[in-house]
mmCIF file of C-alpha atoms in Angstrom:
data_model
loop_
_atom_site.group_PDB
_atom_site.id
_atom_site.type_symbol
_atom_site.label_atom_id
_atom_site.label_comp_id
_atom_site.label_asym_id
_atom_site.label_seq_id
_atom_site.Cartn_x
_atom_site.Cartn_y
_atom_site.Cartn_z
ATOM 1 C CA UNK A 26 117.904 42.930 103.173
ATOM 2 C CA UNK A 27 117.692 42.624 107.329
ATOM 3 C CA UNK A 28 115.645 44.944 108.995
ATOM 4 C CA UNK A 29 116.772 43.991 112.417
ATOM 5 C CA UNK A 30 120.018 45.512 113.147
ATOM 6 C CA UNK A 31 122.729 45.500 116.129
ATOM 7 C CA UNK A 32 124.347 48.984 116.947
ATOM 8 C CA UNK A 33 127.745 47.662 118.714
ATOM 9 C CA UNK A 34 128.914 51.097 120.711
ATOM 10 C CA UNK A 35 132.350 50.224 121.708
ATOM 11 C CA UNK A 36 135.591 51.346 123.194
ATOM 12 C CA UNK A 37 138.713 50.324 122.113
ATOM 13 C CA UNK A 38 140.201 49.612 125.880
ATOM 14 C CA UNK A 39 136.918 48.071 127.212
ATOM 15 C CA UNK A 40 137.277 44.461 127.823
ATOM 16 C CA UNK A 41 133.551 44.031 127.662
ATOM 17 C CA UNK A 42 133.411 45.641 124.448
ATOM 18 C CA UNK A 43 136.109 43.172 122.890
ATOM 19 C CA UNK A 44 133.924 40.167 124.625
ATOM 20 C CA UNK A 45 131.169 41.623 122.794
ATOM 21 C CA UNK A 46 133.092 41.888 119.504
ATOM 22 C CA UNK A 47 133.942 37.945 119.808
ATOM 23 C CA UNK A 48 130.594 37.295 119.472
ATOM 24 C CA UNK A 49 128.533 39.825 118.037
ATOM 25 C CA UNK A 50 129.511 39.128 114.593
ATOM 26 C CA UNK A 51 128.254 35.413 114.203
ATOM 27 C CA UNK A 52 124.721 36.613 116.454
ATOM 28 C CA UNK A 53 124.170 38.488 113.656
ATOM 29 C CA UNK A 54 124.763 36.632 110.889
ATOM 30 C CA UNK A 55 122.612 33.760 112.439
ATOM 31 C CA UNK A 56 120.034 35.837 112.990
ATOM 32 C CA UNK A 57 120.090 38.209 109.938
ATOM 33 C CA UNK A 58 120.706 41.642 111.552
ATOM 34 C CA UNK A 59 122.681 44.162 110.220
ATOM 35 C CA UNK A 60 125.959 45.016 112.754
ATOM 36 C CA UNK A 61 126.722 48.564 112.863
ATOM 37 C CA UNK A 62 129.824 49.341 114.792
ATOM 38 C CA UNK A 63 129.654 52.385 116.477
ATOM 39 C CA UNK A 64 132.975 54.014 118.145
ATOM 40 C CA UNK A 65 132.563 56.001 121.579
ATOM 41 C CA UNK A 66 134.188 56.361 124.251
ATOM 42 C CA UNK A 67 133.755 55.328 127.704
ATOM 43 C CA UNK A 68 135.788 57.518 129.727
ATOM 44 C CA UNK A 69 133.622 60.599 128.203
ATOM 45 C CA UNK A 70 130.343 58.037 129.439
ATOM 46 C CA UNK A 71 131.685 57.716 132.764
ATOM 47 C CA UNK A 72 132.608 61.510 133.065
ATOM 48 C CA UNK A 73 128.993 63.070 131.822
ATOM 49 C CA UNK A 74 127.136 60.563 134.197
ATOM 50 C CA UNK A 75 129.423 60.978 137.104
ATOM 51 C CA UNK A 76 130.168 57.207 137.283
ATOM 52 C CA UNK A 77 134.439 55.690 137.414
ATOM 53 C CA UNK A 78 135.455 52.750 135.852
ATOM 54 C CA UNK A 79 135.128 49.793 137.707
ATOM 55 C CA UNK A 80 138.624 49.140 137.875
ATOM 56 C CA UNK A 81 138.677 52.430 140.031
ATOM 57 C CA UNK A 82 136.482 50.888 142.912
ATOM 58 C CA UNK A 83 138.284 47.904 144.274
ATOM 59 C CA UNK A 84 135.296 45.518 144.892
ATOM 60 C CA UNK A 85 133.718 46.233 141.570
ATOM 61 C CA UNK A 86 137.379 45.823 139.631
ATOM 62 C CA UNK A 87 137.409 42.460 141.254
ATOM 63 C CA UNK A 88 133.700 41.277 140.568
ATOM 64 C CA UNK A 89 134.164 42.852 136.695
ATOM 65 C CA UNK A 90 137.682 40.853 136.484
ATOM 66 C CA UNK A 91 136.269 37.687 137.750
ATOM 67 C CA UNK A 92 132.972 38.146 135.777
ATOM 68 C CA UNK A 93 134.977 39.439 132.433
ATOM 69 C CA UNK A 94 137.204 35.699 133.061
ATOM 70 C CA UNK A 95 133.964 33.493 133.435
ATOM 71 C CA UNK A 96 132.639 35.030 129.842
ATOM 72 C CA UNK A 97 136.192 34.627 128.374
ATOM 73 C CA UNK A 98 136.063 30.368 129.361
ATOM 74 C CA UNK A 99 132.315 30.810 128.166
ATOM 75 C CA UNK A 100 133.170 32.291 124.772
ATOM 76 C CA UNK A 101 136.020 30.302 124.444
ATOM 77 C CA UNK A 102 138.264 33.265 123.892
ATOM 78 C CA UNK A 103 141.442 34.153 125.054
ATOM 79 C CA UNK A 104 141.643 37.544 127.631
ATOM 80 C CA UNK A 105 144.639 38.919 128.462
ATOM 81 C CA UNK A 106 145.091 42.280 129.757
ATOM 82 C CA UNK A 107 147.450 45.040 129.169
ATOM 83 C CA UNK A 108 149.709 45.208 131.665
ATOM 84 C CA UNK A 109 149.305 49.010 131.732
ATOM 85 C CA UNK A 110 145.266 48.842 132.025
ATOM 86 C CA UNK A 111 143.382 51.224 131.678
ATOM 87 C CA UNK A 112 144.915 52.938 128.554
ATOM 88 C CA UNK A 113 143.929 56.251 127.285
ATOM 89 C CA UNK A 114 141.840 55.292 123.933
ATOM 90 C CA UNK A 115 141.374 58.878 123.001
ATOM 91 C CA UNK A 116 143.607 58.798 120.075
ATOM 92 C CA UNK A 117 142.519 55.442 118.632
ATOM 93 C CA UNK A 118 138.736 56.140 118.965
ATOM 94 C CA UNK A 119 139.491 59.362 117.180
ATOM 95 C CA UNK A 120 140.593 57.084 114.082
ATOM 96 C CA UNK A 121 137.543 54.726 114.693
ATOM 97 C CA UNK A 122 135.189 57.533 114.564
ATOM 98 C CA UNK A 123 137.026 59.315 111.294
ATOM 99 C CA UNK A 124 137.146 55.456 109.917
ATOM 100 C CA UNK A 125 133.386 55.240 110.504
ATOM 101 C CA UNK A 126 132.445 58.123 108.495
ATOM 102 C CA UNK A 127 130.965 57.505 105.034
ATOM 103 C CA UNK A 128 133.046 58.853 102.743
ATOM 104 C CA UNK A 129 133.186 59.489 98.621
ATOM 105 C CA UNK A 130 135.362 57.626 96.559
ATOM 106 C CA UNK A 131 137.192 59.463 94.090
ATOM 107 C CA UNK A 132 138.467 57.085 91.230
ATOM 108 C CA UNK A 133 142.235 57.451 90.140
ATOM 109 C CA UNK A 134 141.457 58.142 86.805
ATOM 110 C CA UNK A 135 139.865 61.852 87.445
ATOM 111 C CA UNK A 136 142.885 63.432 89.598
ATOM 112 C CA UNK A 137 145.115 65.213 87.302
ATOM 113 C CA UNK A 138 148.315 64.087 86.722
ATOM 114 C CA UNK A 139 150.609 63.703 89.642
ATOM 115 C CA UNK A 140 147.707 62.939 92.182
ATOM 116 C CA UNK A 141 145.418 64.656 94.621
ATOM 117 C CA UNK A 142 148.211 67.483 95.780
ATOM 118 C CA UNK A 143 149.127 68.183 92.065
ATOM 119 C CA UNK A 144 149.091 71.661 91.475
#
């Protein structure tokens, strides 16, 4: 078993975080660690630290588009943006955070008859 372990903290509308999740997964495996995934999201970031996105300040929306291209070529991936960018994730990273949650299994065989809701 690794010891050495990635946390991945990602946003479902960040295109950094889906650069990330291009090659995150085969980084780990050739080194051994562990990738956790975790949801958050980055609006709620950029609120509690008083920061905007950087498609919000023209000169840094142009760098971080330029910059978010070169990677792309680099990876070898394909980028292509929403044409309504930025999206509100708030609903999906809900479900990633609910998906992310251990949960128990309960086999089939022990609900009673007629499933979970049966009365």
């Amino acid at each position: 078993m690794s010891t050495q372990s990635v946390e991945f903290f990602f946003d479902f509308g960040s295109p950094a975080s889906y650069l990330a999740w291009t090659q995150l997964p085969a980084l780990c495996a050739a080194s051994g660690a562990t990738l956790i995934y975790r949801p958050m999201l980055l609006g709620g970031v950029f609120q509690a630290t008083g920061n905007a996105s950087p498609v919000a300040v023209p000169a840094k929306g142009r760098y971080m588009l330029t910059d978010l291209a070169r990677f792309a070529a680099r990876y070898g991936v394909p980028l292509r943006f929403n044409p309504h960018f930025p999206i509100n994730t708030l609903a999906l990273m809900r479900g990633a955070v609910e998906g992310a949650r251990p949960t128990t299994w309960i086999a089939p065989s022990t609900l009673p008859e007629g499933g979970p809701n049966a009365v």
